[in-house]
mmCIF file of N, CA, C and O in Angstrom:
data_model
loop_
_atom_site.group_PDB
_atom_site.id
_atom_site.type_symbol
_atom_site.label_atom_id
_atom_site.label_comp_id
_atom_site.label_asym_id
_atom_site.label_seq_id
_atom_site.Cartn_x
_atom_site.Cartn_y
_atom_site.Cartn_z
ATOM 1 N N PHE A 134 62.480 37.867 38.301
ATOM 2 C CA PHE A 134 63.118 36.635 38.707
ATOM 3 C C PHE A 134 64.130 36.873 39.817
ATOM 4 O O PHE A 134 65.004 36.047 40.037
ATOM 5 N N GLU A 135 64.042 37.983 40.461
ATOM 6 C CA GLU A 135 65.002 38.300 41.505
ATOM 7 C C GLU A 135 64.951 37.260 42.623
ATOM 8 O O GLU A 135 63.882 36.882 43.087
ATOM 9 N N GLY A 136 66.116 36.781 42.997
ATOM 10 C CA GLY A 136 66.200 35.820 44.092
ATOM 11 C C GLY A 136 65.947 34.383 43.685
ATOM 12 O O GLY A 136 66.023 33.486 44.496
ATOM 13 N N VAL A 137 65.625 34.139 42.422
ATOM 14 C CA VAL A 137 65.366 32.781 41.957
ATOM 15 C C VAL A 137 66.535 32.342 41.089
ATOM 16 O O VAL A 137 66.862 33.003 40.100
ATOM 17 N N ARG A 138 67.174 31.239 41.464
ATOM 18 C CA ARG A 138 68.265 30.692 40.645
ATOM 19 C C ARG A 138 67.648 29.746 39.626
ATOM 20 O O ARG A 138 67.034 28.756 40.001
ATOM 21 N N SER A 139 67.808 30.093 38.354
ATOM 22 C CA SER A 139 67.204 29.253 37.322
ATOM 23 C C SER A 139 67.946 29.398 36.004
ATOM 24 O O SER A 139 68.690 30.348 35.794
ATOM 25 N N ASP A 140 67.755 28.418 35.154
ATOM 26 C CA ASP A 140 68.228 28.463 33.773
ATOM 27 C C ASP A 140 67.006 28.555 32.883
ATOM 28 O O ASP A 140 65.988 27.927 33.158
ATOM 29 N N MET A 141 67.105 29.316 31.804
ATOM 30 C CA MET A 141 66.014 29.406 30.846
ATOM 31 C C MET A 141 66.287 28.402 29.735
ATOM 32 O O MET A 141 67.424 28.208 29.328
ATOM 33 N N TYR A 142 65.236 27.749 29.283
ATOM 34 C CA TYR A 142 65.382 26.866 28.133
ATOM 35 C C TYR A 142 64.431 27.319 27.034
ATOM 36 O O TYR A 142 63.350 27.834 27.303
ATOM 37 N N VAL A 143 64.880 27.158 25.812
ATOM 38 C CA VAL A 143 64.082 27.485 24.635
ATOM 39 C C VAL A 143 64.169 26.283 23.707
ATOM 40 O O VAL A 143 65.262 25.837 23.371
ATOM 41 N N CYS A 144 63.033 25.733 23.321
ATOM 42 C CA CYS A 144 62.998 24.576 22.418
ATOM 43 C C CYS A 144 62.123 24.896 21.216
ATOM 44 O O CYS A 144 61.051 25.480 21.360
ATOM 45 N N VAL A 145 62.587 24.503 20.045
ATOM 46 C CA VAL A 145 61.802 24.617 18.822
ATOM 47 C C VAL A 145 61.387 23.205 18.435
ATOM 48 O O VAL A 145 62.217 22.296 18.381
ATOM 49 N N HIS A 146 60.096 23.001 18.188
ATOM 50 C CA HIS A 146 59.540 21.684 17.870
ATOM 51 C C HIS A 146 58.941 21.727 16.470
ATOM 52 O O HIS A 146 58.248 22.682 16.119
ATOM 53 N N GLY A 147 59.193 20.687 15.694
ATOM 54 C CA GLY A 147 58.613 20.581 14.359
ATOM 55 C C GLY A 147 57.684 19.388 14.270
ATOM 56 O O GLY A 147 57.909 18.368 14.919
ATOM 57 N N GLY A 148 56.628 19.536 13.482
ATOM 58 C CA GLY A 148 55.651 18.467 13.362
ATOM 59 C C GLY A 148 55.829 17.642 12.109
ATOM 60 O O GLY A 148 56.520 18.070 11.189
ATOM 61 N N PRO A 149 55.271 16.470 12.088
ATOM 62 C CA PRO A 149 54.390 15.962 13.142
ATOM 63 C C PRO A 149 55.212 15.458 14.339
ATOM 64 O O PRO A 149 56.237 14.825 14.170
ATOM 65 N N SER A 150 54.748 15.805 15.533
ATOM 66 C CA SER A 150 55.418 15.350 16.750
ATOM 67 C C SER A 150 54.491 15.478 17.949
ATOM 68 O O SER A 150 53.412 16.060 17.868
ATOM 69 N N HIS A 151 54.967 14.927 19.059
ATOM 70 C CA HIS A 151 54.218 14.928 20.320
ATOM 71 C C HIS A 151 55.131 15.465 21.416
ATOM 72 O O HIS A 151 56.267 15.035 21.543
ATOM 73 N N ILE A 152 54.623 16.406 22.194
ATOM 74 C CA ILE A 152 55.355 16.988 23.324
ATOM 75 C C ILE A 152 54.560 16.657 24.582
ATOM 76 O O ILE A 152 53.341 16.818 24.603
ATOM 77 N N ALA A 153 55.229 16.218 25.631
ATOM 78 C CA ALA A 153 54.536 15.932 26.893
ATOM 79 C C ALA A 153 55.358 16.456 28.062
ATOM 80 O O ALA A 153 56.570 16.272 28.104
ATOM 81 N N ARG A 154 54.688 17.136 28.988
ATOM 82 C CA ARG A 154 55.325 17.607 30.217
ATOM 83 C C ARG A 154 54.480 17.120 31.378
ATOM 84 O O ARG A 154 53.299 17.417 31.448
ATOM 85 N N GLN A 155 55.090 16.374 32.264
ATOM 86 C CA GLN A 155 54.356 15.875 33.422
ATOM 87 C C GLN A 155 54.008 17.004 34.378
ATOM 88 O O GLN A 155 52.914 17.085 34.878
ATOM 89 N N SER A 156 54.974 17.865 34.637
ATOM 90 C CA SER A 156 54.772 18.962 35.563
ATOM 91 C C SER A 156 56.024 19.817 35.548
ATOM 92 O O SER A 156 57.103 19.336 35.246
ATOM 93 N N SER A 157 55.889 21.061 35.874
ATOM 94 C CA SER A 157 57.027 21.959 35.939
ATOM 95 C C SER A 157 56.846 22.872 37.138
ATOM 96 O O SER A 157 55.732 23.287 37.444
ATOM 97 N N GLN A 158 57.940 23.179 37.800
ATOM 98 C CA GLN A 158 57.858 24.085 38.949
ATOM 99 C C GLN A 158 57.615 25.517 38.512
ATOM 100 O O GLN A 158 57.266 26.362 39.322
ATOM 101 N N THR A 159 57.815 25.785 37.237
ATOM 102 C CA THR A 159 57.603 27.130 36.712
ATOM 103 C C THR A 159 56.651 27.074 35.520
ATOM 104 O O THR A 159 56.429 26.025 34.941
ATOM 105 N N GLU A 160 56.123 28.221 35.149
ATOM 106 C CA GLU A 160 55.223 28.253 34.002
ATOM 107 C C GLU A 160 56.013 28.059 32.706
ATOM 108 O O GLU A 160 57.223 28.261 32.659
ATOM 109 N N VAL A 161 55.288 27.652 31.662
ATOM 110 C CA VAL A 161 55.882 27.419 30.345
ATOM 111 C C VAL A 161 55.122 28.263 29.332
ATOM 112 O O VAL A 161 53.891 28.276 29.325
ATOM 113 N N TRP A 162 55.853 28.991 28.498
ATOM 114 C CA TRP A 162 55.237 29.797 27.441
ATOM 115 C C TRP A 162 55.288 28.989 26.159
ATOM 116 O O TRP A 162 56.336 28.478 25.771
ATOM 117 N N LEU A 163 54.145 28.852 25.487
ATOM 118 C CA LEU A 163 54.039 28.153 24.211
ATOM 119 C C LEU A 163 53.683 29.159 23.122
ATOM 120 O O LEU A 163 52.801 29.998 23.322
ATOM 121 N N CYS A 164 54.349 29.051 21.988
ATOM 122 C CA CYS A 164 54.049 29.924 20.858
ATOM 123 C C CYS A 164 53.977 29.076 19.596
ATOM 124 O O CYS A 164 54.941 28.379 19.264
ATOM 125 N N GLN A 165 52.851 29.115 18.912
ATOM 126 C CA GLN A 165 52.674 28.367 17.671
ATOM 127 C C GLN A 165 53.144 29.266 16.531
ATOM 128 O O GLN A 165 52.512 30.274 16.226
ATOM 129 N N ILE A 166 54.276 28.910 15.925
ATOM 130 C CA ILE A 166 54.877 29.740 14.880
ATOM 131 C C ILE A 166 54.204 29.502 13.524
ATOM 132 O O ILE A 166 53.839 30.445 12.832
ATOM 133 N N GLU A 167 54.074 28.226 13.144
ATOM 134 C CA GLU A 167 53.451 27.854 11.872
ATOM 135 C C GLU A 167 52.552 26.655 12.068
ATOM 136 O O GLU A 167 52.780 25.838 12.963
ATOM 137 N N GLY A 168 51.552 26.538 11.205
ATOM 138 C CA GLY A 168 50.698 25.358 11.219
ATOM 139 C C GLY A 168 49.752 25.305 12.400
ATOM 140 O O GLY A 168 49.385 26.326 12.970
ATOM 141 N N GLU A 169 49.396 24.092 12.753
ATOM 142 C CA GLU A 169 48.375 23.860 13.777
ATOM 143 C C GLU A 169 48.848 22.826 14.792
ATOM 144 O O GLU A 169 49.571 21.900 14.456
ATOM 145 N N ALA A 170 48.411 23.016 16.030
ATOM 146 C CA ALA A 170 48.706 22.059 17.103
ATOM 147 C C ALA A 170 47.499 21.970 18.025
ATOM 148 O O ALA A 170 46.649 22.862 18.052
ATOM 149 N N HIS A 171 47.429 20.884 18.783
ATOM 150 C CA HIS A 171 46.387 20.710 19.792
ATOM 151 C C HIS A 171 47.051 20.505 21.143
ATOM 152 O O HIS A 171 47.939 19.664 21.278
ATOM 153 N N LEU A 172 46.621 21.296 22.120
ATOM 154 C CA LEU A 172 47.147 21.240 23.475
ATOM 155 C C LEU A 172 46.114 20.574 24.364
ATOM 156 O O LEU A 172 44.936 20.938 24.327
ATOM 157 N N TYR A 173 46.547 19.610 25.161
ATOM 158 C CA TYR A 173 45.656 18.893 26.073
ATOM 159 C C TYR A 173 46.094 19.163 27.508
ATOM 160 O O TYR A 173 47.215 18.838 27.888
ATOM 161 N N SER A 174 45.217 19.772 28.294
ATOM 162 C CA SER A 174 45.483 19.985 29.717
ATOM 163 C C SER A 174 45.005 18.760 30.474
ATOM 164 O O SER A 174 43.849 18.355 30.345
ATOM 165 N N GLN A 175 45.900 18.164 31.255
ATOM 166 C CA GLN A 175 45.540 16.956 31.981
ATOM 167 C C GLN A 175 44.899 17.256 33.332
ATOM 168 O O GLN A 175 44.475 16.353 34.026
ATOM 169 N N ILE A 176 44.785 18.527 33.680
ATOM 170 C CA ILE A 176 44.135 18.881 34.942
ATOM 171 C C ILE A 176 42.631 19.004 34.760
ATOM 172 O O ILE A 176 41.848 18.424 35.488
ATOM 173 N N ASP A 177 42.205 19.769 33.747
ATOM 174 C CA ASP A 177 40.765 19.960 33.538
ATOM 175 C C ASP A 177 40.264 19.283 32.266
ATOM 176 O O ASP A 177 39.160 19.540 31.823
ATOM 177 N N ASP A 178 41.100 18.408 31.684
ATOM 178 C CA ASP A 178 40.728 17.636 30.501
ATOM 179 C C ASP A 178 40.285 18.544 29.350
ATOM 180 O O ASP A 178 39.398 18.216 28.585
ATOM 181 N N GLU A 179 40.928 19.708 29.241
ATOM 182 C CA GLU A 179 40.594 20.684 28.210
ATOM 183 C C GLU A 179 41.473 20.477 26.978
ATOM 184 O O GLU A 179 42.633 20.109 27.080
ATOM 185 N N ARG A 180 40.933 20.734 25.805
ATOM 186 C CA ARG A 180 41.662 20.629 24.545
ATOM 187 C C ARG A 180 41.586 21.971 23.832
ATOM 188 O O ARG A 180 40.498 22.495 23.611
ATOM 189 N N LEU A 181 42.749 22.523 23.482
ATOM 190 C CA LEU A 181 42.799 23.802 22.786
ATOM 191 C C LEU A 181 43.457 23.621 21.431
ATOM 192 O O LEU A 181 44.434 22.884 21.295
ATOM 193 N N ARG A 182 42.941 24.313 20.442
ATOM 194 C CA ARG A 182 43.538 24.309 19.101
ATOM 195 C C ARG A 182 44.371 25.574 18.961
ATOM 196 O O ARG A 182 43.878 26.680 19.193
ATOM 197 N N LEU A 183 45.646 25.414 18.598
ATOM 198 C CA LEU A 183 46.532 26.547 18.392
ATOM 199 C C LEU A 183 46.859 26.647 16.901
ATOM 200 O O LEU A 183 47.137 25.643 16.254
ATOM 201 N N THR A 184 46.825 27.863 16.363
ATOM 202 C CA THR A 184 47.199 28.096 14.969
ATOM 203 C C THR A 184 48.301 29.152 14.929
ATOM 204 O O THR A 184 48.633 29.758 15.956
ATOM 205 N N SER A 185 48.853 29.387 13.759
ATOM 206 C CA SER A 185 49.963 30.339 13.594
ATOM 207 C C SER A 185 49.697 31.647 14.332
ATOM 208 O O SER A 185 48.633 32.244 14.174
ATOM 209 N N GLY A 186 50.663 32.059 15.143
ATOM 210 C CA GLY A 186 50.550 33.319 15.882
ATOM 211 C C GLY A 186 49.940 33.195 17.264
ATOM 212 O O GLY A 186 50.001 34.142 18.044
ATOM 213 N N ASP A 187 49.340 32.050 17.595
ATOM 214 C CA ASP A 187 48.758 31.868 18.927
ATOM 215 C C ASP A 187 49.854 31.613 19.957
ATOM 216 O O ASP A 187 50.884 30.992 19.654
ATOM 217 N N SER A 188 49.642 32.090 21.171
ATOM 218 C CA SER A 188 50.552 31.774 22.267
ATOM 219 C C SER A 188 49.761 31.736 23.562
ATOM 220 O O SER A 188 48.681 32.313 23.665
ATOM 221 N N LEU A 189 50.310 31.032 24.531
ATOM 222 C CA LEU A 189 49.669 30.958 25.840
ATOM 223 C C LEU A 189 50.695 30.544 26.878
ATOM 224 O O LEU A 189 51.780 30.065 26.555
ATOM 225 N N ILE A 190 50.344 30.743 28.129
ATOM 226 C CA ILE A 190 51.198 30.353 29.242
ATOM 227 C C ILE A 190 50.532 29.212 29.975
ATOM 228 O O ILE A 190 49.358 29.304 30.359
ATOM 229 N N VAL A 191 51.270 28.123 30.164
ATOM 230 C CA VAL A 191 50.794 26.986 30.945
ATOM 231 C C VAL A 191 51.266 27.216 32.373
ATOM 232 O O VAL A 191 52.473 27.356 32.618
ATOM 233 N N PRO A 192 50.347 27.290 33.344
ATOM 234 C CA PRO A 192 50.741 27.551 34.726
ATOM 235 C C PRO A 192 51.676 26.470 35.288
ATOM 236 O O PRO A 192 51.653 25.322 34.837
ATOM 237 N N ALA A 193 52.471 26.857 36.262
ATOM 238 C CA ALA A 193 53.340 25.909 36.954
ATOM 239 C C ALA A 193 52.506 24.762 37.508
ATOM 240 O O ALA A 193 51.328 24.933 37.832
ATOM 241 N N GLU A 194 53.127 23.593 37.592
ATOM 242 C CA GLU A 194 52.494 22.390 38.143
ATOM 243 C C GLU A 194 51.320 21.883 37.306
ATOM 244 O O GLU A 194 50.463 21.164 37.815
ATOM 245 N N THR A 195 51.242 22.259 36.028
ATOM 246 C CA THR A 195 50.162 21.824 35.150
ATOM 247 C C THR A 195 50.699 20.853 34.102
ATOM 248 O O THR A 195 51.419 21.265 33.185
ATOM 249 N N PRO A 196 50.379 19.567 34.218
ATOM 250 C CA PRO A 196 50.814 18.629 33.183
ATOM 251 C C PRO A 196 50.026 18.861 31.891
ATOM 252 O O PRO A 196 48.846 19.171 31.925
ATOM 253 N N PHE A 197 50.720 18.732 30.744
ATOM 254 C CA PHE A 197 50.053 18.931 29.466
ATOM 255 C C PHE A 197 50.765 18.116 28.393
ATOM 256 O O PHE A 197 51.894 17.669 28.561
ATOM 257 N N SER A 198 50.081 17.941 27.282
ATOM 258 C CA SER A 198 50.707 17.357 26.097
ATOM 259 C C SER A 198 50.248 18.161 24.894
ATOM 260 O O SER A 198 49.226 18.852 24.935
ATOM 261 N N MET A 199 51.032 18.067 23.827
ATOM 262 C CA MET A 199 50.752 18.865 22.637
ATOM 263 C C MET A 199 51.068 18.029 21.405
ATOM 264 O O MET A 199 52.113 17.391 21.329
ATOM 265 N N GLU A 200 50.129 17.994 20.476
ATOM 266 C CA GLU A 200 50.298 17.294 19.199
ATOM 267 C C GLU A 200 50.471 18.330 18.106
ATOM 268 O O GLU A 200 49.590 19.163 17.899
ATOM 269 N N LEU A 201 51.605 18.285 17.423
ATOM 270 C CA LEU A 201 51.854 19.198 16.316
ATOM 271 C C LEU A 201 51.556 18.497 15.006
ATOM 272 O O LEU A 201 51.960 17.351 14.807
ATOM 273 N N GLY A 202 50.840 19.196 14.132
ATOM 274 C CA GLY A 202 50.511 18.648 12.825
ATOM 275 C C GLY A 202 51.694 18.705 11.873
ATOM 276 O O GLY A 202 52.718 19.330 12.159
ATOM 277 N N ARG A 203 51.554 18.060 10.741
ATOM 278 C CA ARG A 203 52.617 18.040 9.721
ATOM 279 C C ARG A 203 52.951 19.473 9.306
ATOM 280 O O ARG A 203 52.065 20.276 9.026
ATOM 281 N N GLY A 204 54.234 19.807 9.328
ATOM 282 C CA GLY A 204 54.692 21.137 8.929
ATOM 283 C C GLY A 204 54.566 22.196 10.009
ATOM 284 O O GLY A 204 54.946 23.345 9.791
ATOM 285 N N ALA A 205 54.038 21.834 11.168
ATOM 286 C CA ALA A 205 53.864 22.802 12.250
ATOM 287 C C ALA A 205 55.206 23.088 12.928
ATOM 288 O O ALA A 205 56.084 22.226 13.003
ATOM 289 N N ILE A 206 55.345 24.313 13.428
ATOM 290 C CA ILE A 206 56.520 24.712 14.193
ATOM 291 C C ILE A 206 56.030 25.418 15.451
ATOM 292 O O ILE A 206 55.221 26.346 15.379
ATOM 293 N N ALA A 207 56.519 24.952 16.608
ATOM 294 C CA ALA A 207 56.130 25.549 17.886
ATOM 295 C C ALA A 207 57.379 25.853 18.701
ATOM 296 O O ALA A 207 58.414 25.213 18.552
ATOM 297 N N LEU A 208 57.258 26.824 19.584
ATOM 298 C CA LEU A 208 58.338 27.242 20.462
ATOM 299 C C LEU A 208 57.878 27.079 21.898
ATOM 300 O O LEU A 208 56.743 27.460 22.227
ATOM 301 N N THR A 209 58.701 26.483 22.756
ATOM 302 C CA THR A 209 58.408 26.425 24.185
ATOM 303 C C THR A 209 59.546 27.107 24.938
ATOM 304 O O THR A 209 60.715 26.915 24.619
ATOM 305 N N VAL A 210 59.183 27.923 25.910
ATOM 306 C CA VAL A 210 60.159 28.651 26.718
ATOM 307 C C VAL A 210 59.774 28.470 28.177
ATOM 308 O O VAL A 210 58.613 28.632 28.554
ATOM 309 N N GLY A 211 60.750 28.145 29.006
ATOM 310 C CA GLY A 211 60.478 27.975 30.427
ATOM 311 C C GLY A 211 61.743 28.149 31.241
ATOM 312 O O GLY A 211 62.824 28.428 30.715
ATOM 313 N N LEU A 212 61.597 27.989 32.535
ATOM 314 C CA LEU A 212 62.711 28.084 33.466
ATOM 315 C C LEU A 212 62.898 26.750 34.163
ATOM 316 O O LEU A 212 61.937 26.038 34.423
ATOM 317 N N THR A 213 64.134 26.431 34.459
ATOM 318 C CA THR A 213 64.450 25.258 35.263
ATOM 319 C C THR A 213 65.106 25.762 36.534
ATOM 320 O O THR A 213 66.145 26.436 36.469
ATOM 321 N N ARG A 214 64.487 25.483 37.659
ATOM 322 C CA ARG A 214 65.063 25.958 38.920
ATOM 323 C C ARG A 214 66.340 25.187 39.249
ATOM 324 O O ARG A 214 66.390 23.977 39.116
ATOM 325 N N LEU A 215 67.341 25.926 39.676
ATOM 326 C CA LEU A 215 68.603 25.329 40.074
ATOM 327 C C LEU A 215 68.620 25.162 41.585
ATOM 328 O O LEU A 215 67.955 25.914 42.308
ATOM 329 N N PRO A 216 69.364 24.187 42.083
ATOM 330 C CA PRO A 216 69.444 23.996 43.532
ATOM 331 C C PRO A 216 69.975 25.248 44.220
ATOM 332 O O PRO A 216 70.816 25.957 43.668
ATOM 333 N N GLU A 217 69.459 25.492 45.385
ATOM 334 C CA GLU A 217 69.925 26.647 46.165
ATOM 335 C C GLU A 217 71.364 26.408 46.592
ATOM 336 O O GLU A 217 71.744 25.314 46.969
ATOM 337 N N VAL A 218 72.161 27.449 46.514
ATOM 338 C CA VAL A 218 73.563 27.388 46.890
ATOM 339 C C VAL A 218 73.782 28.338 48.045
ATOM 340 O O VAL A 218 73.338 29.499 47.989
ATOM 341 N N GLU A 219 74.439 27.854 49.074
ATOM 342 C CA GLU A 219 74.728 28.739 50.208
ATOM 343 C C GLU A 219 75.760 29.762 49.794
ATOM 344 O O GLU A 219 76.751 29.451 49.152
ATOM 345 N N ARG A 220 75.516 30.992 50.167
ATOM 346 C CA ARG A 220 76.458 32.074 49.865
ATOM 347 C C ARG A 220 77.296 32.362 51.096
ATOM 348 O O ARG A 220 76.778 32.355 52.208
ATOM 349 N N PRO A 221 78.588 32.633 50.887
ATOM 350 C CA PRO A 221 79.464 32.918 52.036
ATOM 351 C C PRO A 221 79.103 34.196 52.740
ATOM 352 O O PRO A 221 78.513 35.076 52.250
#
């Protein structure tokens, strides 16, 4: 991450719930901790089933949504780019 100004975010999601990301300038790491979830890629209309222990990286600029089943726990980790600041 050298030269990139960013903040890292970590979110824990519990089911049943719905997660939606329109787009991100950076990739997002998803990890299914417990239970089951379904990930929908809005670029290629693909549907993936995630179960306990599964993880994947969603490429930057890829809109997606995720449905978590009852009792499911998922983790999302990503970066948020900060505005460039001029250095003296």
